[in-house]
PDB file of C-alpha atoms in Angstrom:
ATOM      1  CA  UNK S  27       0.038  -0.169   0.010  1.00 91.00           C
ATOM      2  CA  UNK S  28       1.175   3.383  -0.951  1.00 92.00           C
ATOM      3  CA  UNK S  29       0.803   7.036  -0.425  1.00 95.00           C
ATOM      4  CA  UNK S  30       0.040   8.610  -3.974  1.00 94.00           C
ATOM      5  CA  UNK S  31       0.642  12.285  -3.340  1.00 93.00           C
ATOM      6  CA  UNK S  32       1.084  15.077  -0.751  1.00 95.00           C
ATOM      7  CA  UNK S  33       3.836  15.324   2.055  1.00 97.00           C
ATOM      8  CA  UNK S  34       4.049  11.837   2.477  1.00 97.00           C
ATOM      9  CA  UNK S  35       4.218  11.017  -1.211  1.00 96.00           C
ATOM     10  CA  UNK S  36       5.715   7.373  -2.135  1.00 94.00           C
ATOM     11  CA  UNK S  37       5.528   6.130   1.598  1.00 95.00           C
ATOM     12  CA  UNK S  38       5.063   2.258   1.472  1.00 93.00           C
ATOM     13  CA  UNK S  39       3.515   0.295   4.243  1.00 94.00           C
ATOM     14  CA  UNK S  40       3.539  -3.575   4.214  1.00 92.00           C
ATOM     15  CA  UNK S  41      -0.156  -4.908   4.764  1.00 90.00           C
ATOM     16  CA  UNK S  42       0.077  -8.322   6.843  1.00 89.00           C
ATOM     17  CA  UNK S  43      -1.143 -10.904   4.525  1.00 85.00           C
ATOM     18  CA  UNK S  44      -3.524 -12.349   7.308  1.00 85.00           C
ATOM     19  CA  UNK S  45      -5.585  -9.161   6.646  1.00 85.00           C
ATOM     20  CA  UNK S  46      -9.188  -9.802   5.424  1.00 75.00           C
ATOM     21  CA  UNK S  47      -9.543  -6.117   4.153  1.00 69.00           C
ATOM     22  CA  UNK S  48      -9.230  -5.468   0.453  1.00 67.00           C
ATOM     23  CA  UNK S  49      -7.417  -1.982   0.155  1.00 71.00           C
ATOM     24  CA  UNK S  50      -8.694   0.187  -2.608  1.00 77.00           C
ATOM     25  CA  UNK S  51      -6.232  -0.339  -5.500  1.00 78.00           C
ATOM     26  CA  UNK S  52      -3.509   2.192  -6.278  1.00 82.00           C
ATOM     27  CA  UNK S  53      -4.982   2.442  -9.670  1.00 87.00           C
ATOM     28  CA  UNK S  54      -8.534   3.041  -8.311  1.00 89.00           C
ATOM     29  CA  UNK S  55      -7.382   5.323  -5.461  1.00 91.00           C
ATOM     30  CA  UNK S  56      -5.336   7.626  -7.793  1.00 91.00           C
ATOM     31  CA  UNK S  57      -8.168   7.873 -10.388  1.00 93.00           C
ATOM     32  CA  UNK S  58     -10.830   8.616  -7.810  1.00 95.00           C
ATOM     33  CA  UNK S  59      -8.647  11.166  -6.256  1.00 95.00           C
ATOM     34  CA  UNK S  60      -8.023  12.873  -9.552  1.00 94.00           C
ATOM     35  CA  UNK S  61     -11.861  13.396  -9.960  1.00 95.00           C
ATOM     36  CA  UNK S  62     -12.076  14.523  -6.264  1.00 96.00           C
ATOM     37  CA  UNK S  63      -9.444  17.372  -6.762  1.00 93.00           C
ATOM     38  CA  UNK S  64     -12.321  19.384  -8.971  1.00 93.00           C
ATOM     39  CA  UNK S  65     -14.623  19.004  -5.794  1.00 94.00           C
ATOM     40  CA  UNK S  66     -12.536  18.894  -2.719  1.00 94.00           C
ATOM     41  CA  UNK S  67      -9.860  21.238  -1.123  1.00 94.00           C
ATOM     42  CA  UNK S  68      -8.365  18.556   1.139  1.00 96.00           C
ATOM     43  CA  UNK S  69      -6.163  21.501   2.567  1.00 94.00           C
ATOM     44  CA  UNK S  70      -7.725  22.101   6.229  1.00 91.00           C
ATOM     45  CA  UNK S  71     -10.583  19.793   5.487  1.00 96.00           C
ATOM     46  CA  UNK S  72     -12.351  17.909   8.233  1.00 98.00           C
ATOM     47  CA  UNK S  73     -12.475  14.478   6.878  1.00 98.00           C
ATOM     48  CA  UNK S  74     -14.075  10.998   7.864  1.00 98.00           C
ATOM     49  CA  UNK S  75     -13.008   7.614   6.613  1.00 98.00           C
ATOM     50  CA  UNK S  76     -15.508   4.809   7.643  1.00 98.00           C
ATOM     51  CA  UNK S  77     -14.934   1.090   7.324  1.00 97.00           C
ATOM     52  CA  UNK S  78     -11.006   2.079   7.334  1.00 96.00           C
ATOM     53  CA  UNK S  79      -9.644  -1.319   6.811  1.00 94.00           C
ATOM     54  CA  UNK S  80      -6.245  -0.798   6.151  1.00 94.00           C
ATOM     55  CA  UNK S  81      -6.148   2.984   6.670  1.00 95.00           C
ATOM     56  CA  UNK S  82      -4.961   3.672   3.223  1.00 95.00           C
ATOM     57  CA  UNK S  83      -7.603   6.588   2.587  1.00 96.00           C
ATOM     58  CA  UNK S  84      -6.955   7.862   6.126  1.00 98.00           C
ATOM     59  CA  UNK S  85      -3.232   8.095   5.307  1.00 97.00           C
ATOM     60  CA  UNK S  86      -4.146   9.714   1.762  1.00 97.00           C
ATOM     61  CA  UNK S  87      -6.002  12.137   3.258  1.00 98.00           C
ATOM     62  CA  UNK S  88      -3.651  13.070   5.888  1.00 98.00           C
ATOM     63  CA  UNK S  89      -0.923  13.346   3.320  1.00 97.00           C
ATOM     64  CA  UNK S  90      -2.990  15.905   1.188  1.00 97.00           C
ATOM     65  CA  UNK S  91      -3.299  18.343   4.017  1.00 97.00           C
ATOM     66  CA  UNK S  92      -6.512  17.499   5.951  1.00 97.00           C
ATOM     67  CA  UNK S  93      -6.636  19.428   9.171  1.00 97.00           C
ATOM     68  CA  UNK S  94      -8.264  16.136  10.739  1.00 97.00           C
ATOM     69  CA  UNK S  95      -9.144  12.568   9.389  1.00 98.00           C
ATOM     70  CA  UNK S  96     -11.637  10.350  11.773  1.00 98.00           C
ATOM     71  CA  UNK S  97     -10.569   6.838  11.019  1.00 98.00           C
ATOM     72  CA  UNK S  98     -13.114   4.260  12.062  1.00 98.00           C
ATOM     73  CA  UNK S  99     -12.672   0.926  11.819  1.00 97.00           C
ATOM     74  CA  UNK S 100     -14.169  -2.519  14.053  1.00 96.00           C
ATOM     75  CA  UNK S 101     -11.079  -5.024  13.391  1.00 95.00           C
ATOM     76  CA  UNK S 102      -8.677  -4.743  15.978  1.00 96.00           C
ATOM     77  CA  UNK S 103      -5.633  -6.160  14.070  1.00 95.00           C
ATOM     78  CA  UNK S 104      -6.759  -3.097  11.298  1.00 95.00           C
ATOM     79  CA  UNK S 105      -6.779  -0.814  13.765  1.00 97.00           C
ATOM     80  CA  UNK S 106      -3.677  -1.335  15.303  1.00 97.00           C
ATOM     81  CA  UNK S 107      -2.315  -1.329  11.783  1.00 96.00           C
ATOM     82  CA  UNK S 108      -3.586   2.272  11.026  1.00 97.00           C
ATOM     83  CA  UNK S 109      -2.056   3.415  14.660  1.00 97.00           C
ATOM     84  CA  UNK S 110       1.346   1.732  13.553  1.00 97.00           C
ATOM     85  CA  UNK S 111       1.319   3.585  10.123  1.00 97.00           C
ATOM     86  CA  UNK S 112       0.362   6.891  11.872  1.00 97.00           C
ATOM     87  CA  UNK S 113       3.460   6.480  14.381  1.00 97.00           C
ATOM     88  CA  UNK S 114       5.557   5.743  11.281  1.00 96.00           C
ATOM     89  CA  UNK S 115       4.201   9.005   9.556  1.00 97.00           C
ATOM     90  CA  UNK S 116       4.597  10.892  13.251  1.00 96.00           C
ATOM     91  CA  UNK S 117       1.617  12.745  12.533  1.00 96.00           C
ATOM     92  CA  UNK S 118      -1.310  13.535  14.864  1.00 96.00           C
ATOM     93  CA  UNK S 119      -3.723  14.429  12.008  1.00 97.00           C
ATOM     94  CA  UNK S 120      -5.639  11.129  12.241  1.00 98.00           C
ATOM     95  CA  UNK S 121      -7.707  10.229  14.895  1.00 97.00           C
ATOM     96  CA  UNK S 122      -8.298   6.174  14.855  1.00 98.00           C
ATOM     97  CA  UNK S 123     -11.284   5.186  16.544  1.00 98.00           C
ATOM     98  CA  UNK S 124     -11.811   1.262  16.955  1.00 98.00           C
ATOM     99  CA  UNK S 125     -15.633   0.676  17.002  1.00 97.00           C
ATOM    100  CA  UNK S 126     -18.488  -0.114  14.895  1.00 97.00           C
ATOM    101  CA  UNK S 127     -19.455   2.354  12.099  1.00 98.00           C
ATOM    102  CA  UNK S 128     -23.135   2.416  12.661  1.00 97.00           C
ATOM    103  CA  UNK S 129     -22.667   2.912  16.143  1.00 97.00           C
ATOM    104  CA  UNK S 130     -20.524   6.017  15.654  1.00 98.00           C
ATOM    105  CA  UNK S 131     -22.672   7.401  13.311  1.00 97.00           C
ATOM    106  CA  UNK S 132     -25.677   7.412  15.678  1.00 95.00           C
ATOM    107  CA  UNK S 133     -23.510   9.183  18.055  1.00 96.00           C
ATOM    108  CA  UNK S 134     -21.628  11.623  15.937  1.00 96.00           C
ATOM    109  CA  UNK S 135     -22.349  15.107  16.174  1.00 94.00           C
ATOM    110  CA  UNK S 136     -19.453  16.657  13.949  1.00 96.00           C
ATOM    111  CA  UNK S 137     -20.046  17.572  10.426  1.00 98.00           C
ATOM    112  CA  UNK S 138     -17.597  16.896   7.738  1.00 98.00           C
ATOM    113  CA  UNK S 139     -16.211  18.297   4.669  1.00 98.00           C
ATOM    114  CA  UNK S 140     -15.327  15.058   2.967  1.00 98.00           C
ATOM    115  CA  UNK S 141     -16.601  11.643   4.004  1.00 98.00           C
ATOM    116  CA  UNK S 142     -15.413   8.351   2.360  1.00 98.00           C
ATOM    117  CA  UNK S 143     -16.847   4.906   3.149  1.00 97.00           C
ATOM    118  CA  UNK S 144     -15.566   1.408   1.907  1.00 95.00           C
ATOM    119  CA  UNK S 145     -18.115  -0.982   3.692  1.00 95.00           C
ATOM    120  CA  UNK S 146     -17.751  -4.908   2.831  1.00 91.00           C
ATOM    121  CA  UNK S 147     -19.455  -5.377  -0.280  1.00 89.00           C
ATOM    122  CA  UNK S 148     -21.371  -8.124   1.181  1.00 89.00           C
ATOM    123  CA  UNK S 149     -22.577  -6.080   4.036  1.00 92.00           C
ATOM    124  CA  UNK S 150     -26.358  -6.497   4.201  1.00 94.00           C
ATOM    125  CA  UNK S 151     -26.861  -2.919   5.603  1.00 95.00           C
ATOM    126  CA  UNK S 152     -24.610  -1.156   2.758  1.00 94.00           C
ATOM    127  CA  UNK S 153     -27.726   0.308   0.503  1.00 95.00           C
ATOM    128  CA  UNK S 154     -28.839   2.265   3.804  1.00 96.00           C
ATOM    129  CA  UNK S 155     -25.231   3.848   4.330  1.00 97.00           C
ATOM    130  CA  UNK S 156     -25.884   7.258   2.310  1.00 97.00           C
ATOM    131  CA  UNK S 157     -29.425   7.619   3.862  1.00 97.00           C
ATOM    132  CA  UNK S 158     -27.697   7.586   7.281  1.00 97.00           C
ATOM    133  CA  UNK S 159     -25.023  10.020   6.200  1.00 97.00           C
ATOM    134  CA  UNK S 160     -27.415  12.537   4.878  1.00 97.00           C
ATOM    135  CA  UNK S 161     -30.205  11.536   8.194  1.00 96.00           C
ATOM    136  CA  UNK S 162     -27.736  12.398  10.246  1.00 96.00           C
ATOM    137  CA  UNK S 163     -26.654  15.696   8.356  1.00 96.00           C
ATOM    138  CA  UNK S 164     -22.935  14.508   8.813  1.00 98.00           C
ATOM    139  CA  UNK S 165     -21.646  16.519   5.912  1.00 97.00           C
ATOM    140  CA  UNK S 166     -20.799  20.474   5.801  1.00 97.00           C
ATOM    141  CA  UNK S 167     -22.668  22.553   3.314  1.00 95.00           C
ATOM    142  CA  UNK S 168     -20.103  22.207   0.418  1.00 94.00           C
ATOM    143  CA  UNK S 169     -19.255  18.670   1.809  1.00 96.00           C
ATOM    144  CA  UNK S 170     -18.705  15.494  -0.603  1.00 98.00           C
ATOM    145  CA  UNK S 171     -19.472  12.001   0.668  1.00 98.00           C
ATOM    146  CA  UNK S 172     -17.806   9.122  -1.674  1.00 98.00           C
ATOM    147  CA  UNK S 173     -19.073   5.739  -1.100  1.00 97.00           C
ATOM    148  CA  UNK S 174     -17.048   2.666  -2.565  1.00 95.00           C
ATOM    149  CA  UNK S 175     -19.404  -0.258  -3.580  1.00 94.00           C
ATOM    150  CA  UNK S 176     -19.660  -3.294  -5.919  1.00 89.00           C
ATOM    151  CA  UNK S 177     -21.227  -3.243  -9.105  1.00 91.00           C
ATOM    152  CA  UNK S 178     -24.554  -4.463  -8.211  1.00 90.00           C
ATOM    153  CA  UNK S 179     -25.591  -1.204  -6.695  1.00 94.00           C
ATOM    154  CA  UNK S 180     -27.019   2.013  -8.305  1.00 95.00           C
ATOM    155  CA  UNK S 181     -27.411   5.149  -6.286  1.00 97.00           C
ATOM    156  CA  UNK S 182     -28.353   7.529  -9.234  1.00 96.00           C
ATOM    157  CA  UNK S 183     -31.733   7.993  -8.200  1.00 96.00           C
ATOM    158  CA  UNK S 184     -30.625   9.333  -4.602  1.00 96.00           C
ATOM    159  CA  UNK S 185     -31.116  12.974  -4.055  1.00 96.00           C
ATOM    160  CA  UNK S 186     -27.680  13.797  -3.506  1.00 97.00           C
ATOM    161  CA  UNK S 187     -26.132  11.953  -6.519  1.00 97.00           C
ATOM    162  CA  UNK S 188     -23.678  13.811  -7.959  1.00 97.00           C
ATOM    163  CA  UNK S 189     -21.737  11.180 -10.258  1.00 97.00           C
ATOM    164  CA  UNK S 190     -20.705   7.568 -10.486  1.00 97.00           C
ATOM    165  CA  UNK S 191     -17.152   6.228 -11.633  1.00 96.00           C
ATOM    166  CA  UNK S 192     -15.928   2.765 -11.947  1.00 94.00           C
ATOM    167  CA  UNK S 193     -12.237   1.508 -12.295  1.00 91.00           C
ATOM    168  CA  UNK S 194     -12.348  -2.306 -13.026  1.00 85.00           C
ATOM    169  CA  UNK S 195     -14.525  -4.071 -10.222  1.00 86.00           C
ATOM    170  CA  UNK S 196     -14.326  -0.785  -8.213  1.00 90.00           C
ATOM    171  CA  UNK S 197     -17.203   1.749  -7.883  1.00 95.00           C
ATOM    172  CA  UNK S 198     -17.529   4.975  -6.539  1.00 97.00           C
ATOM    173  CA  UNK S 199     -20.672   6.941  -6.086  1.00 98.00           C
ATOM    174  CA  UNK S 200     -20.067  10.642  -5.227  1.00 98.00           C
ATOM    175  CA  UNK S 201     -22.651  12.572  -3.098  1.00 98.00           C
ATOM    176  CA  UNK S 202     -23.242  15.917  -2.483  1.00 97.00           C
ATOM    177  CA  UNK S 203     -24.559  17.881   0.918  1.00 92.00           C
ATOM    178  CA  UNK S 204     -27.338  19.825  -1.321  1.00 88.00           C
ATOM    179  CA  UNK S 205     -30.204  17.900  -2.946  1.00 85.00           C
ATOM    180  CA  UNK S 206     -30.458  17.726  -6.674  1.00 75.00           C
ATOM    181  CA  UNK S 207     -33.171  20.367  -8.052  1.00 70.00           C
ATOM    182  CA  UNK S 208     -34.853  17.124  -9.747  1.00 64.00           C
ATOM    183  CA  UNK S 209     -34.310  15.007  -6.682  1.00 51.00           C
TER     184      UNK S 209
END
């Protein structure tokens, strides 16, 4: 796993082979961040990374200058790995939380400029995640939510839908805080 750009550009982290998480591929990550550059100024942004897995997205967000990244991951070993990576970078810009994403969302009172969620593709609650984000009003007025999911999901009818991108088997749906006029 590598950091694509920013102050930690090129840093590599070896993911233990025992991990179940599938990190977003470098190809997909690089492409989606190229798209995001037209929507998000990461410099000084408040970001939330849900289902953080290996922490690949959290580390990328820290490297790109986010003021703070909250990284939520339930798996003990993955959470520890994220902590180790942050220690190697010697940064305090990321707050790794070990816990259930749905519990976190239920109690979250903060708004974020950028939210990224990469749940397990087989998660039965996966289709409800965008609605939870918007019901809880977790995005700032100009905020962006990026949702990574499998090809079997189509969120284009969602009132906050912005666009969909696909890179191989990786699908991203982008949502904005503002509802579409036709939504």
